[in-house]
Short mmCIF file of C-alpha atoms in Angstrom, two decimals:
data_model
loop_
_atom_site.label_atom_id
_atom_site.label_comp_id
_atom_site.label_asym_id
_atom_site.label_seq_id
_atom_site.Cartn_x
_atom_site.Cartn_y
_atom_site.Cartn_z
CA UNK A 24 -37.46 -37.39 -57.01
CA UNK A 25 -33.87 -36.34 -56.46
CA UNK A 26 -35.03 -32.86 -55.42
CA UNK A 27 -37.45 -34.32 -52.87
CA UNK A 28 -34.74 -36.57 -51.41
CA UNK A 29 -32.36 -33.61 -51.26
CA UNK A 30 -34.94 -31.45 -49.45
CA UNK A 31 -35.65 -34.25 -46.96
CA UNK A 32 -31.93 -34.60 -46.31
CA UNK A 33 -31.58 -30.85 -45.71
CA UNK A 34 -34.49 -30.89 -43.25
CA UNK A 35 -33.05 -33.88 -41.39
CA UNK A 36 -29.66 -32.18 -41.10
CA UNK A 37 -31.30 -28.99 -39.83
CA UNK A 38 -33.33 -30.91 -37.25
CA UNK A 39 -30.21 -32.78 -36.12
CA UNK A 40 -28.24 -29.55 -35.74
CA UNK A 41 -31.08 -27.99 -33.76
CA UNK A 42 -31.25 -30.99 -31.45
CA UNK A 43 -27.49 -30.94 -30.91
CA UNK A 44 -27.55 -27.20 -30.19
CA UNK A 45 -30.09 -27.80 -27.41
CA UNK A 46 -27.86 -30.26 -25.56
CA UNK A 47 -26.15 -28.44 -22.68
CA UNK A 48 -22.40 -28.91 -23.15
CA UNK A 49 -21.51 -28.72 -19.47
CA UNK A 50 -19.50 -31.84 -18.77
CA UNK A 51 -15.81 -31.00 -18.80
CA UNK A 52 -12.73 -31.67 -16.75
CA UNK A 53 -10.94 -29.12 -14.61
CA UNK A 54 -7.28 -28.35 -15.34
CA UNK A 55 -5.69 -26.98 -12.20
CA UNK A 56 -2.10 -26.26 -11.19
CA UNK A 57 -0.40 -27.91 -8.25
CA UNK A 58 -0.02 -25.20 -5.63
CA UNK A 59 -3.20 -23.34 -6.60
CA UNK A 60 -4.94 -23.99 -3.29
CA UNK A 61 -7.49 -21.18 -3.53
CA UNK A 62 -8.38 -22.22 -7.11
CA UNK A 63 -8.02 -18.73 -8.58
CA UNK A 64 -6.06 -19.97 -11.60
CA UNK A 65 -2.71 -18.77 -10.22
CA UNK A 66 0.06 -20.13 -8.02
CA UNK A 67 0.87 -17.29 -5.67
CA UNK A 68 2.71 -16.32 -2.51
CA UNK A 69 -0.67 -16.39 -0.77
CA UNK A 70 -1.07 -20.07 -1.76
CA UNK A 71 2.36 -20.82 -0.28
CA UNK A 72 1.43 -18.97 2.92
CA UNK A 73 -1.82 -20.94 3.23
CA UNK A 74 -0.04 -24.27 2.73
CA UNK A 75 2.59 -23.34 5.32
CA UNK A 76 -0.12 -22.43 7.86
CA UNK A 77 -1.79 -25.78 7.31
CA UNK A 78 1.51 -27.64 7.44
CA UNK A 79 2.36 -26.24 10.87
CA UNK A 80 -1.27 -26.63 11.97
CA UNK A 81 -2.15 -23.01 12.66
CA UNK A 82 -4.87 -22.82 10.02
CA UNK A 83 -8.54 -23.64 10.44
CA UNK A 84 -9.09 -24.22 6.71
CA UNK A 85 -11.07 -27.32 5.82
CA UNK A 86 -9.84 -28.34 2.40
CA UNK A 87 -11.90 -30.20 -0.14
CA UNK A 88 -10.45 -33.30 -1.75
CA UNK A 89 -9.25 -31.32 -4.78
CA UNK A 90 -7.92 -28.39 -2.74
CA UNK A 91 -5.86 -30.83 -0.67
CA UNK A 92 -4.54 -32.48 -3.83
CA UNK A 93 -3.52 -29.06 -5.16
CA UNK A 94 -1.65 -28.29 -1.94
CA UNK A 95 0.06 -31.69 -1.76
CA UNK A 96 2.63 -30.94 -4.45
CA UNK A 97 4.89 -33.93 -3.75
CA UNK A 98 1.83 -36.25 -3.62
CA UNK A 99 2.76 -37.92 -0.33
CA UNK A 100 -0.79 -37.53 1.10
CA UNK A 101 0.24 -34.97 3.70
CA UNK A 102 0.92 -31.24 3.80
CA UNK A 103 4.43 -30.25 4.81
CA UNK A 104 6.77 -27.27 4.79
CA UNK A 105 8.27 -28.77 1.63
CA UNK A 106 4.94 -28.32 -0.16
CA UNK A 107 4.84 -24.68 0.93
CA UNK A 108 8.46 -24.12 -0.13
CA UNK A 109 7.86 -25.62 -3.58
CA UNK A 110 4.71 -23.54 -4.01
CA UNK A 111 6.71 -20.41 -3.22
CA UNK A 112 9.33 -21.44 -5.78
CA UNK A 113 6.60 -21.88 -8.40
CA UNK A 114 5.14 -18.47 -7.52
CA UNK A 115 8.62 -16.95 -7.96
CA UNK A 116 8.99 -18.80 -11.30
CA UNK A 117 11.97 -20.76 -9.97
CA UNK A 118 10.13 -24.02 -10.59
CA UNK A 119 7.82 -24.93 -13.47
CA UNK A 120 4.07 -25.12 -12.96
CA UNK A 121 2.47 -28.52 -13.45
CA UNK A 122 -1.14 -29.52 -13.83
CA UNK A 123 -2.81 -31.88 -11.39
CA UNK A 124 -4.65 -34.87 -12.87
CA UNK A 125 -7.84 -33.45 -14.39
CA UNK A 126 -11.07 -34.01 -12.49
CA UNK A 127 -14.75 -33.59 -13.30
CA UNK A 128 -16.15 -30.08 -12.94
CA UNK A 129 -18.79 -29.51 -10.27
CA UNK A 130 -20.88 -26.33 -10.11
CA UNK A 131 -21.79 -26.83 -6.43
CA UNK A 132 -25.14 -25.24 -7.23
CA UNK A 133 -26.60 -25.66 -3.73
CA UNK A 134 -23.62 -23.93 -2.14
CA UNK A 135 -23.64 -21.18 -4.77
CA UNK A 136 -27.34 -20.47 -4.20
CA UNK A 137 -26.80 -20.52 -0.42
CA UNK A 138 -24.24 -17.72 -0.80
CA UNK A 139 -26.62 -15.67 -2.93
CA UNK A 140 -29.52 -16.18 -0.51
CA UNK A 141 -27.36 -15.17 2.45
CA UNK A 142 -26.40 -12.03 0.56
CA UNK A 143 -30.07 -11.29 -0.21
CA UNK A 144 -30.93 -11.48 3.48
CA UNK A 145 -28.12 -9.17 4.55
CA UNK A 146 -28.80 -6.60 1.85
CA UNK A 147 -32.55 -6.53 2.49
CA UNK A 148 -32.60 -6.92 6.28
CA UNK A 149 -34.24 -10.34 5.90
CA UNK A 150 -37.09 -8.98 3.77
CA UNK A 151 -36.31 -11.00 0.64
CA UNK A 152 -37.34 -14.63 0.34
CA UNK A 153 -34.81 -17.29 -0.58
CA UNK A 154 -34.36 -18.06 -4.25
CA UNK A 155 -35.27 -21.65 -5.13
CA UNK A 156 -32.78 -23.59 -7.21
CA UNK A 157 -34.48 -24.93 -10.34
CA UNK A 158 -33.02 -27.92 -12.18
CA UNK A 159 -34.82 -26.85 -15.34
CA UNK A 160 -33.46 -23.31 -15.13
CA UNK A 161 -29.97 -24.71 -14.61
CA UNK A 162 -30.33 -26.62 -17.88
CA UNK A 163 -31.30 -23.36 -19.56
CA UNK A 164 -28.31 -21.61 -17.96
CA UNK A 165 -25.96 -24.41 -19.08
CA UNK A 166 -27.21 -24.04 -22.65
CA UNK A 167 -26.93 -20.24 -22.47
CA UNK A 168 -23.33 -20.47 -21.24
CA UNK A 169 -22.50 -22.91 -24.04
CA UNK A 170 -24.03 -20.63 -26.69
CA UNK A 171 -22.24 -17.60 -25.23
CA UNK A 172 -18.84 -19.27 -25.56
CA UNK A 173 -19.30 -21.11 -28.85
CA UNK A 174 -21.66 -18.86 -30.82
CA UNK A 175 -22.34 -15.32 -29.69
CA UNK A 176 -20.14 -13.77 -27.00
CA UNK A 177 -23.27 -11.78 -26.21
CA UNK A 178 -25.19 -11.88 -22.96
CA UNK A 179 -28.37 -10.62 -24.63
CA UNK A 180 -28.66 -12.53 -27.89
CA UNK A 181 -28.48 -16.12 -29.06
CA UNK A 182 -26.78 -17.53 -32.13
CA UNK A 183 -29.86 -16.95 -34.30
CA UNK A 184 -30.03 -13.28 -33.30
CA UNK A 185 -33.03 -13.62 -30.98
CA UNK A 186 -32.98 -12.45 -27.37
CA UNK A 187 -31.98 -14.89 -24.63
CA UNK A 188 -35.58 -15.20 -23.38
CA UNK A 189 -36.40 -17.35 -26.42
CA UNK A 190 -34.27 -20.03 -24.76
CA UNK A 191 -36.54 -19.88 -21.74
CA UNK A 192 -39.52 -20.22 -24.05
CA UNK A 193 -38.01 -23.22 -25.83
CA UNK A 194 -37.68 -25.02 -22.48
CA UNK A 195 -41.27 -24.12 -21.56
CA UNK A 196 -40.28 -21.97 -18.58
CA UNK A 197 -43.11 -19.78 -17.28
CA UNK A 198 -42.15 -16.33 -16.02
CA UNK A 199 -43.28 -12.74 -15.58
CA UNK A 200 -39.78 -11.40 -14.97
CA UNK A 201 -36.44 -12.78 -16.12
CA UNK A 202 -32.80 -11.78 -16.01
CA UNK A 203 -29.55 -13.37 -17.12
CA UNK A 204 -26.07 -12.53 -15.85
CA UNK A 205 -22.72 -13.83 -17.07
CA UNK A 206 -19.38 -14.01 -15.30
CA UNK A 207 -15.94 -15.04 -16.55
CA UNK A 208 -14.10 -16.70 -13.67
CA UNK A 209 -12.27 -19.81 -12.55
CA UNK A 210 -13.80 -23.22 -11.84
CA UNK A 211 -14.51 -22.03 -8.27
CA UNK A 212 -18.10 -20.98 -7.64
CA UNK A 213 -16.88 -18.89 -4.69
CA UNK A 214 -14.58 -16.89 -6.98
CA UNK A 215 -17.48 -16.34 -9.37
CA UNK A 216 -19.77 -15.22 -6.53
CA UNK A 217 -17.18 -12.71 -5.29
CA UNK A 218 -16.95 -11.19 -8.76
CA UNK A 219 -20.71 -11.11 -9.30
CA UNK A 220 -21.66 -9.26 -6.13
CA UNK A 221 -19.22 -6.50 -7.12
CA UNK A 222 -20.84 -6.01 -10.53
CA UNK A 223 -23.85 -3.72 -10.80
CA UNK A 224 -26.08 -5.89 -13.00
CA UNK A 225 -25.66 -9.14 -11.09
CA UNK A 226 -25.84 -7.39 -7.72
CA UNK A 227 -29.11 -5.75 -8.72
CA UNK A 228 -30.50 -9.09 -9.93
CA UNK A 229 -29.49 -10.92 -6.74
CA UNK A 230 -31.27 -8.38 -4.54
CA UNK A 231 -34.44 -7.99 -6.63
CA UNK A 232 -37.81 -8.97 -5.19
CA UNK A 233 -39.02 -9.84 -8.71
CA UNK A 234 -37.31 -13.22 -8.72
CA UNK A 235 -38.17 -16.44 -6.94
CA UNK A 236 -36.22 -19.11 -8.85
CA UNK A 237 -32.63 -19.40 -10.00
CA UNK A 238 -30.62 -21.60 -12.35
CA UNK A 239 -26.84 -21.87 -12.50
CA UNK A 240 -24.92 -22.91 -15.60
CA UNK A 241 -21.31 -22.97 -16.73
CA UNK A 242 -19.13 -23.87 -19.69
CA UNK A 243 -15.40 -23.99 -20.38
CA UNK A 244 -13.31 -24.77 -23.44
CA UNK A 245 -10.00 -25.23 -21.65
CA UNK A 246 -11.02 -26.50 -18.20
CA UNK A 247 -9.56 -23.41 -16.54
CA UNK A 248 -11.50 -20.32 -17.61
CA UNK A 249 -15.20 -20.82 -16.90
CA UNK A 250 -18.08 -18.82 -18.30
CA UNK A 251 -20.77 -18.88 -15.65
CA UNK A 252 -24.40 -18.06 -16.37
CA UNK A 253 -27.12 -17.35 -13.84
CA UNK A 254 -30.76 -17.06 -14.88
CA UNK A 255 -33.42 -15.75 -12.53
CA UNK A 256 -37.18 -15.78 -13.05
CA UNK A 257 -40.25 -14.74 -11.13
#
């Protein structure tokens, strides 16, 4: 009887662990420095220059809520020369860097896919159809990014040693062709996109006629370095 109970307990634990491993661990908060206007993870002279241009109203930049908060170092709800000066001091290591209040990460999937589709059109002279953003594929990509960071460090294999396509199978995704690309970047989707189009594998995937759907996932342990995952199927 004790053996039976023990076996049941082992099975229940295994099932629980499997269920937990299939939960995409995407929700995290962004840790960003004051002064890091372009959200590249650094406070630089270029950030100070951008803030100065906005302070004297010669810039056409439209800042998001969080970009504005990063630029507004003295938190007075306006951008001034003082903000630019302090950013420059931080860049020169004359003033300590400080984190903004953390905020919830957003993948901006629609905007990310719009960039990729625009790139597809340019590279193919409008011959490639737009990729369709799939919520289900994004769940797969979230899970893949989580497994990459916490289990494997491999773009090809999962924690159990199987190839990444078994994750697609476990979610019931139907496909004839599939590809998965990873990118280590900041919390900015634009930064990730810029890196991806310069890399051979992701560039080739983005401009392939084999794919019709796309999913975007991401995971971070520290809220600063983000491991992005894009899965394409067709």
